[in-house]
């Protein structure tokens, strides 16, 4: 299992770099060329979401991106350190942050529309979005 880790300051101008690195590593890992635009868009959305959460929470820690190449799949994990609100309807949920919650839900909906295999985990210590795509072995390995 090969892993590339990327950390960047929570600034919007670094999201483009994360997208480019993710697409390059995905291509090398064997993700289908037809899916690379979806990889770029999904990573951009996940990183933009993490940047926004860091900025709105005043967190100076970097956004973390892990690009993980496994035998038959390629995964990208985007992590933030922002405390996440209690889900609506749960005990202790207040009215504050409703606009942020709607924006967060919209971003997650976009990611879910782009990626078939998405796992989102959140908590008081931060959150993580894991997106996974199938890979195909290089043509030389098939011979």
Short mmCIF file of N, CA and C in Angstrom, two decimals:
data_model
loop_
_atom_site.label_atom_id
_atom_site.label_comp_id
_atom_site.label_asym_id
_atom_site.label_seq_id
_atom_site.Cartn_x
_atom_site.Cartn_y
_atom_site.Cartn_z
N UNK A 1 0.84 -1.17 0.00
CA UNK A 1 0.00 0.00 0.00
C UNK A 1 0.89 1.24 0.00
N UNK A 2 0.77 2.06 -1.03
CA UNK A 2 1.52 3.30 -1.12
C UNK A 2 0.63 4.47 -0.72
N UNK A 3 1.19 5.39 0.04
CA UNK A 3 0.43 6.55 0.51
C UNK A 3 1.22 7.82 0.25
N UNK A 4 0.54 8.82 -0.26
CA UNK A 4 1.09 10.17 -0.41
C UNK A 4 0.31 11.05 0.54
N UNK A 5 1.01 11.81 1.38
CA UNK A 5 0.33 12.71 2.31
C UNK A 5 0.62 14.14 1.92
N UNK A 6 -0.40 14.94 2.01
CA UNK A 6 -0.31 16.36 1.66
C UNK A 6 -0.94 17.14 2.80
N UNK A 7 -0.25 18.16 3.25
CA UNK A 7 -0.80 19.08 4.26
C UNK A 7 -0.64 20.48 3.71
N UNK A 8 -1.70 21.28 3.86
CA UNK A 8 -1.60 22.65 3.39
C UNK A 8 -2.34 23.60 4.31
N UNK A 9 -1.86 24.84 4.35
CA UNK A 9 -2.53 25.87 5.15
C UNK A 9 -3.94 26.03 4.66
N UNK A 10 -4.85 26.30 5.58
CA UNK A 10 -6.28 26.39 5.24
C UNK A 10 -6.56 27.70 4.50
N UNK A 11 -6.07 27.76 3.27
CA UNK A 11 -6.28 28.91 2.39
C UNK A 11 -6.83 28.42 1.06
N UNK A 12 -7.83 29.11 0.52
CA UNK A 12 -8.47 28.65 -0.72
C UNK A 12 -7.49 28.46 -1.89
N UNK A 13 -6.44 29.25 -1.94
CA UNK A 13 -5.51 29.15 -3.07
C UNK A 13 -4.74 27.83 -3.10
N UNK A 14 -4.73 27.09 -2.00
CA UNK A 14 -4.03 25.80 -1.98
C UNK A 14 -4.89 24.64 -2.44
N UNK A 15 -6.20 24.86 -2.57
CA UNK A 15 -7.11 23.80 -2.98
C UNK A 15 -6.77 23.32 -4.39
N UNK A 16 -6.44 24.24 -5.27
CA UNK A 16 -6.09 23.87 -6.66
C UNK A 16 -4.89 22.93 -6.69
N UNK A 17 -3.90 23.20 -5.86
CA UNK A 17 -2.73 22.34 -5.81
C UNK A 17 -3.11 20.93 -5.34
N UNK A 18 -3.97 20.86 -4.33
CA UNK A 18 -4.42 19.54 -3.83
C UNK A 18 -5.15 18.79 -4.94
N UNK A 19 -5.97 19.48 -5.72
CA UNK A 19 -6.70 18.84 -6.82
C UNK A 19 -5.72 18.29 -7.86
N UNK A 20 -4.71 19.07 -8.22
CA UNK A 20 -3.74 18.63 -9.23
C UNK A 20 -2.93 17.43 -8.75
N UNK A 21 -2.50 17.47 -7.50
CA UNK A 21 -1.73 16.35 -6.94
C UNK A 21 -2.60 15.09 -6.89
N UNK A 22 -3.86 15.24 -6.45
CA UNK A 22 -4.77 14.10 -6.36
C UNK A 22 -4.99 13.46 -7.72
N UNK A 23 -5.19 14.27 -8.75
CA UNK A 23 -5.42 13.73 -10.09
C UNK A 23 -4.18 13.01 -10.61
N UNK A 24 -3.00 13.57 -10.36
CA UNK A 24 -1.76 12.94 -10.82
C UNK A 24 -1.54 11.60 -10.13
N UNK A 25 -1.75 11.53 -8.83
CA UNK A 25 -1.55 10.29 -8.10
C UNK A 25 -2.63 9.26 -8.49
N UNK A 26 -3.86 9.73 -8.69
CA UNK A 26 -4.95 8.83 -9.11
C UNK A 26 -4.63 8.21 -10.47
N UNK A 27 -4.14 9.01 -11.39
CA UNK A 27 -3.77 8.51 -12.72
C UNK A 27 -2.69 7.44 -12.59
N UNK A 28 -1.67 7.71 -11.79
CA UNK A 28 -0.58 6.76 -11.60
C UNK A 28 -1.07 5.47 -10.93
N UNK A 29 -2.08 5.60 -10.05
CA UNK A 29 -2.61 4.44 -9.33
C UNK A 29 -3.48 3.55 -10.21
N UNK A 30 -3.92 4.07 -11.37
CA UNK A 30 -4.72 3.25 -12.27
C UNK A 30 -6.20 3.59 -12.29
N UNK A 31 -6.57 4.77 -11.78
CA UNK A 31 -7.96 5.20 -11.87
C UNK A 31 -8.25 5.52 -13.33
N UNK A 32 -9.40 5.10 -13.80
CA UNK A 32 -9.81 5.29 -15.19
C UNK A 32 -9.75 6.77 -15.58
N UNK A 33 -9.17 7.05 -16.75
CA UNK A 33 -9.05 8.43 -17.25
C UNK A 33 -10.39 9.15 -17.28
N UNK A 34 -11.46 8.43 -17.58
CA UNK A 34 -12.79 9.05 -17.67
C UNK A 34 -13.30 9.54 -16.32
N UNK A 35 -12.69 9.07 -15.24
CA UNK A 35 -13.14 9.42 -13.89
C UNK A 35 -12.27 10.52 -13.26
N UNK A 36 -11.15 10.86 -13.88
CA UNK A 36 -10.21 11.80 -13.27
C UNK A 36 -10.83 13.18 -13.01
N UNK A 37 -11.72 13.64 -13.89
CA UNK A 37 -12.38 14.93 -13.64
C UNK A 37 -13.22 14.86 -12.37
N UNK A 38 -13.88 13.73 -12.15
CA UNK A 38 -14.68 13.55 -10.94
C UNK A 38 -13.78 13.53 -9.71
N UNK A 39 -12.61 12.92 -9.83
CA UNK A 39 -11.65 12.91 -8.72
C UNK A 39 -11.26 14.35 -8.39
N UNK A 40 -10.89 15.12 -9.42
CA UNK A 40 -10.49 16.51 -9.21
C UNK A 40 -11.60 17.32 -8.54
N UNK A 41 -12.82 17.19 -9.06
CA UNK A 41 -13.94 17.96 -8.52
C UNK A 41 -14.25 17.55 -7.07
N UNK A 42 -14.27 16.25 -6.81
CA UNK A 42 -14.58 15.77 -5.46
C UNK A 42 -13.52 16.21 -4.45
N UNK A 43 -12.25 16.12 -4.83
CA UNK A 43 -11.18 16.55 -3.94
C UNK A 43 -11.25 18.06 -3.72
N UNK A 44 -11.52 18.79 -4.78
CA UNK A 44 -11.68 20.24 -4.65
C UNK A 44 -12.80 20.60 -3.69
N UNK A 45 -13.92 19.92 -3.80
CA UNK A 45 -15.06 20.18 -2.92
C UNK A 45 -14.72 19.82 -1.47
N UNK A 46 -14.11 18.66 -1.26
CA UNK A 46 -13.75 18.23 0.10
C UNK A 46 -12.72 19.16 0.73
N UNK A 47 -11.74 19.57 -0.06
CA UNK A 47 -10.71 20.48 0.47
C UNK A 47 -11.29 21.87 0.73
N UNK A 48 -12.14 22.36 -0.15
CA UNK A 48 -12.78 23.66 0.06
C UNK A 48 -13.63 23.64 1.33
N UNK A 49 -14.32 22.53 1.54
CA UNK A 49 -15.12 22.37 2.76
C UNK A 49 -14.23 22.42 3.99
N UNK A 50 -13.11 21.69 3.97
CA UNK A 50 -12.20 21.68 5.11
C UNK A 50 -11.60 23.06 5.35
N UNK A 51 -11.22 23.76 4.28
CA UNK A 51 -10.68 25.11 4.41
C UNK A 51 -11.72 26.03 5.04
N UNK A 52 -12.95 25.95 4.57
CA UNK A 52 -14.01 26.78 5.13
C UNK A 52 -14.26 26.50 6.60
N UNK A 53 -14.25 25.22 6.97
CA UNK A 53 -14.44 24.85 8.38
C UNK A 53 -13.30 25.37 9.25
N UNK A 54 -12.08 25.27 8.77
CA UNK A 54 -10.93 25.78 9.52
C UNK A 54 -11.02 27.29 9.67
N UNK A 55 -11.33 27.98 8.58
CA UNK A 55 -11.40 29.44 8.64
C UNK A 55 -12.52 29.92 9.55
N UNK A 56 -13.69 29.30 9.45
CA UNK A 56 -14.82 29.75 10.28
C UNK A 56 -14.63 29.42 11.75
N UNK A 57 -13.79 28.43 12.05
CA UNK A 57 -13.53 28.04 13.44
C UNK A 57 -12.25 28.68 13.98
N UNK A 58 -11.53 29.41 13.14
CA UNK A 58 -10.29 30.03 13.59
C UNK A 58 -9.17 29.05 13.87
N UNK A 59 -9.15 27.95 13.13
CA UNK A 59 -8.14 26.91 13.33
C UNK A 59 -6.96 27.15 12.39
N UNK A 60 -5.75 27.17 12.95
CA UNK A 60 -4.57 27.42 12.13
C UNK A 60 -3.89 26.14 11.67
N UNK A 61 -4.36 24.99 12.13
CA UNK A 61 -3.77 23.71 11.74
C UNK A 61 -3.99 23.48 10.25
N UNK A 62 -3.08 22.74 9.61
CA UNK A 62 -3.25 22.49 8.17
C UNK A 62 -4.36 21.50 7.87
N UNK A 63 -4.87 21.58 6.66
CA UNK A 63 -5.81 20.58 6.13
C UNK A 63 -4.95 19.39 5.73
N UNK A 64 -5.44 18.18 5.99
CA UNK A 64 -4.67 16.98 5.70
C UNK A 64 -5.35 16.18 4.59
N UNK A 65 -4.54 15.76 3.63
CA UNK A 65 -5.03 14.93 2.53
C UNK A 65 -4.12 13.72 2.42
N UNK A 66 -4.72 12.53 2.42
CA UNK A 66 -3.97 11.29 2.25
C UNK A 66 -4.46 10.62 0.97
N UNK A 67 -3.54 10.29 0.08
CA UNK A 67 -3.83 9.63 -1.18
C UNK A 67 -3.30 8.21 -1.05
N UNK A 68 -4.22 7.24 -1.02
CA UNK A 68 -3.85 5.86 -0.65
C UNK A 68 -4.10 4.91 -1.82
N UNK A 69 -3.02 4.31 -2.30
CA UNK A 69 -3.09 3.35 -3.40
C UNK A 69 -3.06 1.95 -2.82
N UNK A 70 -4.14 1.20 -3.04
CA UNK A 70 -4.21 -0.17 -2.58
C UNK A 70 -4.29 -1.08 -3.80
N UNK A 71 -4.42 -2.38 -3.58
CA UNK A 71 -4.33 -3.33 -4.68
C UNK A 71 -5.37 -3.09 -5.77
N UNK A 72 -6.62 -2.92 -5.43
CA UNK A 72 -7.66 -2.76 -6.45
C UNK A 72 -8.47 -1.49 -6.28
N UNK A 73 -7.97 -0.57 -5.45
CA UNK A 73 -8.69 0.68 -5.25
C UNK A 73 -7.76 1.81 -4.88
N UNK A 74 -8.25 3.01 -5.06
CA UNK A 74 -7.53 4.23 -4.74
C UNK A 74 -8.43 5.07 -3.87
N UNK A 75 -7.93 5.50 -2.73
CA UNK A 75 -8.73 6.28 -1.79
C UNK A 75 -8.07 7.62 -1.50
N UNK A 76 -8.91 8.60 -1.25
CA UNK A 76 -8.44 9.92 -0.83
C UNK A 76 -9.18 10.26 0.45
N UNK A 77 -8.41 10.64 1.47
CA UNK A 77 -8.99 11.07 2.74
C UNK A 77 -8.64 12.54 2.95
N UNK A 78 -9.67 13.35 3.17
CA UNK A 78 -9.47 14.76 3.47
C UNK A 78 -9.93 14.98 4.90
N UNK A 79 -9.01 15.45 5.74
CA UNK A 79 -9.31 15.63 7.16
C UNK A 79 -9.24 17.08 7.58
N UNK A 80 -10.11 17.42 8.52
CA UNK A 80 -10.08 18.75 9.11
C UNK A 80 -10.05 18.59 10.63
N UNK A 81 -9.72 19.67 11.32
CA UNK A 81 -9.66 19.63 12.78
C UNK A 81 -10.74 20.50 13.41
N UNK A 82 -11.74 20.89 12.62
CA UNK A 82 -12.82 21.74 13.13
C UNK A 82 -13.81 20.91 13.92
N UNK A 83 -14.24 21.41 15.08
CA UNK A 83 -15.29 20.69 15.81
C UNK A 83 -16.59 20.77 15.00
N UNK A 84 -17.24 19.66 14.83
CA UNK A 84 -18.47 19.62 14.03
C UNK A 84 -19.68 19.73 14.93
N UNK A 85 -20.68 20.42 14.43
CA UNK A 85 -21.91 20.66 15.19
C UNK A 85 -22.66 19.35 15.42
N UNK A 86 -23.45 19.35 16.46
CA UNK A 86 -24.33 18.22 16.73
C UNK A 86 -25.37 18.18 15.62
N UNK A 87 -25.64 17.01 15.02
CA UNK A 87 -26.61 16.93 13.92
C UNK A 87 -27.97 17.49 14.33
N UNK A 88 -28.67 18.10 13.38
CA UNK A 88 -29.99 18.67 13.63
C UNK A 88 -30.92 17.59 14.18
N UNK A 89 -31.69 17.95 15.19
CA UNK A 89 -32.63 17.00 15.77
C UNK A 89 -32.03 16.19 16.91
N UNK A 90 -30.71 16.24 17.05
CA UNK A 90 -30.07 15.50 18.13
C UNK A 90 -30.12 16.32 19.41
N UNK A 91 -30.06 15.68 20.55
CA UNK A 91 -30.07 16.44 21.81
C UNK A 91 -28.91 17.44 21.84
N UNK A 92 -29.19 18.67 22.23
CA UNK A 92 -28.16 19.69 22.31
C UNK A 92 -27.99 20.48 21.04
N UNK A 93 -28.72 20.15 19.98
CA UNK A 93 -28.62 20.90 18.73
C UNK A 93 -29.31 22.24 18.90
N UNK A 94 -28.62 23.30 18.54
CA UNK A 94 -29.20 24.65 18.63
C UNK A 94 -29.47 25.21 17.27
N UNK A 95 -29.91 26.46 17.23
CA UNK A 95 -30.21 27.12 15.97
C UNK A 95 -28.97 27.77 15.37
N UNK A 96 -27.92 27.98 16.15
CA UNK A 96 -26.71 28.60 15.64
C UNK A 96 -26.05 27.70 14.61
N UNK A 97 -25.51 28.31 13.57
CA UNK A 97 -24.77 27.56 12.57
C UNK A 97 -25.64 26.88 11.53
N UNK A 98 -26.95 27.22 11.46
CA UNK A 98 -27.81 26.59 10.47
C UNK A 98 -27.33 26.85 9.05
N UNK A 99 -26.88 28.08 8.76
CA UNK A 99 -26.39 28.39 7.41
C UNK A 99 -25.14 27.56 7.10
N UNK A 100 -24.26 27.43 8.10
CA UNK A 100 -23.05 26.62 7.91
C UNK A 100 -23.43 25.17 7.68
N UNK A 101 -24.42 24.66 8.40
CA UNK A 101 -24.85 23.28 8.24
C UNK A 101 -25.42 23.05 6.85
N UNK A 102 -26.21 23.99 6.34
CA UNK A 102 -26.76 23.86 4.99
C UNK A 102 -25.65 23.86 3.94
N UNK A 103 -24.67 24.74 4.12
CA UNK A 103 -23.55 24.80 3.18
C UNK A 103 -22.74 23.51 3.24
N UNK A 104 -22.55 22.98 4.45
CA UNK A 104 -21.83 21.73 4.64
C UNK A 104 -22.58 20.58 3.97
N UNK A 105 -23.89 20.53 4.16
CA UNK A 105 -24.70 19.48 3.55
C UNK A 105 -24.67 19.56 2.03
N UNK A 106 -24.66 20.78 1.48
CA UNK A 106 -24.60 20.96 0.03
C UNK A 106 -23.27 20.42 -0.50
N UNK A 107 -22.17 20.74 0.17
CA UNK A 107 -20.87 20.23 -0.24
C UNK A 107 -20.81 18.72 -0.20
N UNK A 108 -21.37 18.13 0.85
CA UNK A 108 -21.38 16.67 0.95
C UNK A 108 -22.27 16.05 -0.12
N UNK A 109 -23.36 16.73 -0.48
CA UNK A 109 -24.24 16.23 -1.54
C UNK A 109 -23.52 16.23 -2.88
N UNK A 110 -22.73 17.26 -3.14
CA UNK A 110 -21.96 17.34 -4.39
C UNK A 110 -20.96 16.19 -4.43
N UNK A 111 -20.25 15.97 -3.33
CA UNK A 111 -19.26 14.88 -3.28
C UNK A 111 -19.95 13.53 -3.49
N UNK A 112 -21.08 13.32 -2.83
CA UNK A 112 -21.82 12.06 -2.98
C UNK A 112 -22.30 11.84 -4.41
N UNK A 113 -22.59 12.93 -5.12
CA UNK A 113 -23.00 12.82 -6.51
C UNK A 113 -21.84 12.48 -7.44
N UNK A 114 -20.63 12.81 -7.03
CA UNK A 114 -19.45 12.56 -7.85
C UNK A 114 -18.79 11.21 -7.57
N UNK A 115 -18.92 10.72 -6.35
CA UNK A 115 -18.19 9.53 -5.91
C UNK A 115 -19.19 8.50 -5.39
N UNK A 116 -19.07 7.27 -5.89
CA UNK A 116 -19.98 6.21 -5.45
C UNK A 116 -19.69 5.74 -4.03
N UNK A 117 -18.43 5.69 -3.65
CA UNK A 117 -18.03 5.15 -2.35
C UNK A 117 -17.47 6.28 -1.49
N UNK A 118 -18.32 6.85 -0.62
CA UNK A 118 -17.93 7.96 0.25
C UNK A 118 -18.25 7.60 1.69
N UNK A 119 -17.32 7.91 2.57
CA UNK A 119 -17.52 7.72 4.01
C UNK A 119 -17.19 9.03 4.71
N UNK A 120 -18.13 9.54 5.49
CA UNK A 120 -17.93 10.80 6.21
C UNK A 120 -18.01 10.51 7.71
N UNK A 121 -16.97 10.93 8.43
CA UNK A 121 -16.98 10.81 9.88
C UNK A 121 -16.71 12.20 10.47
N UNK A 122 -17.46 12.54 11.51
CA UNK A 122 -17.28 13.83 12.15
C UNK A 122 -17.35 13.67 13.66
N UNK A 123 -16.76 14.64 14.34
CA UNK A 123 -16.78 14.63 15.80
C UNK A 123 -16.28 15.96 16.32
N UNK A 124 -16.14 16.05 17.61
CA UNK A 124 -15.68 17.30 18.22
C UNK A 124 -14.22 17.60 17.89
N UNK A 125 -13.45 16.58 17.50
CA UNK A 125 -12.03 16.78 17.20
C UNK A 125 -11.76 16.95 15.71
N UNK A 126 -12.81 16.97 14.90
CA UNK A 126 -12.62 17.15 13.47
C UNK A 126 -13.41 16.15 12.66
N UNK A 127 -13.15 16.15 11.38
CA UNK A 127 -13.88 15.26 10.49
C UNK A 127 -12.98 14.70 9.41
N UNK A 128 -13.52 13.73 8.69
CA UNK A 128 -12.77 13.08 7.62
C UNK A 128 -13.74 12.64 6.55
N UNK A 129 -13.37 12.89 5.32
CA UNK A 129 -14.12 12.38 4.17
C UNK A 129 -13.20 11.41 3.46
N UNK A 130 -13.65 10.18 3.30
CA UNK A 130 -12.88 9.15 2.57
C UNK A 130 -13.64 8.82 1.30
N UNK A 131 -12.98 9.01 0.16
CA UNK A 131 -13.56 8.74 -1.15
C UNK A 131 -12.74 7.65 -1.80
N UNK A 132 -13.41 6.65 -2.41
CA UNK A 132 -12.70 5.51 -2.97
C UNK A 132 -13.16 5.25 -4.40
N UNK A 133 -12.20 4.96 -5.27
CA UNK A 133 -12.46 4.61 -6.66
C UNK A 133 -11.76 3.29 -6.99
N UNK A 134 -12.35 2.49 -7.88
CA UNK A 134 -11.67 1.26 -8.32
C UNK A 134 -10.50 1.61 -9.24
N UNK A 135 -9.53 0.73 -9.28
CA UNK A 135 -8.41 0.90 -10.20
C UNK A 135 -8.30 -0.30 -11.12
N UNK A 136 -7.64 -0.09 -12.24
CA UNK A 136 -7.37 -1.18 -13.16
C UNK A 136 -5.86 -1.35 -13.23
N UNK A 137 -5.42 -2.58 -13.30
CA UNK A 137 -3.96 -2.81 -13.35
C UNK A 137 -3.39 -2.26 -14.68
N UNK A 138 -2.14 -1.84 -14.65
CA UNK A 138 -1.49 -1.38 -15.88
C UNK A 138 -1.51 -2.49 -16.94
N UNK A 139 -1.52 -2.10 -18.20
CA UNK A 139 -1.59 -3.06 -19.31
C UNK A 139 -0.43 -4.06 -19.26
N UNK A 140 0.76 -3.65 -18.86
CA UNK A 140 1.91 -4.55 -18.81
C UNK A 140 1.69 -5.67 -17.80
N UNK A 141 0.95 -5.37 -16.72
CA UNK A 141 0.72 -6.39 -15.69
C UNK A 141 -0.26 -7.44 -16.17
N UNK A 142 -1.05 -7.14 -17.19
CA UNK A 142 -2.02 -8.10 -17.70
C UNK A 142 -1.38 -9.17 -18.58
N UNK A 143 -0.19 -8.94 -19.08
CA UNK A 143 0.47 -9.88 -20.00
C UNK A 143 1.11 -11.02 -19.29
#
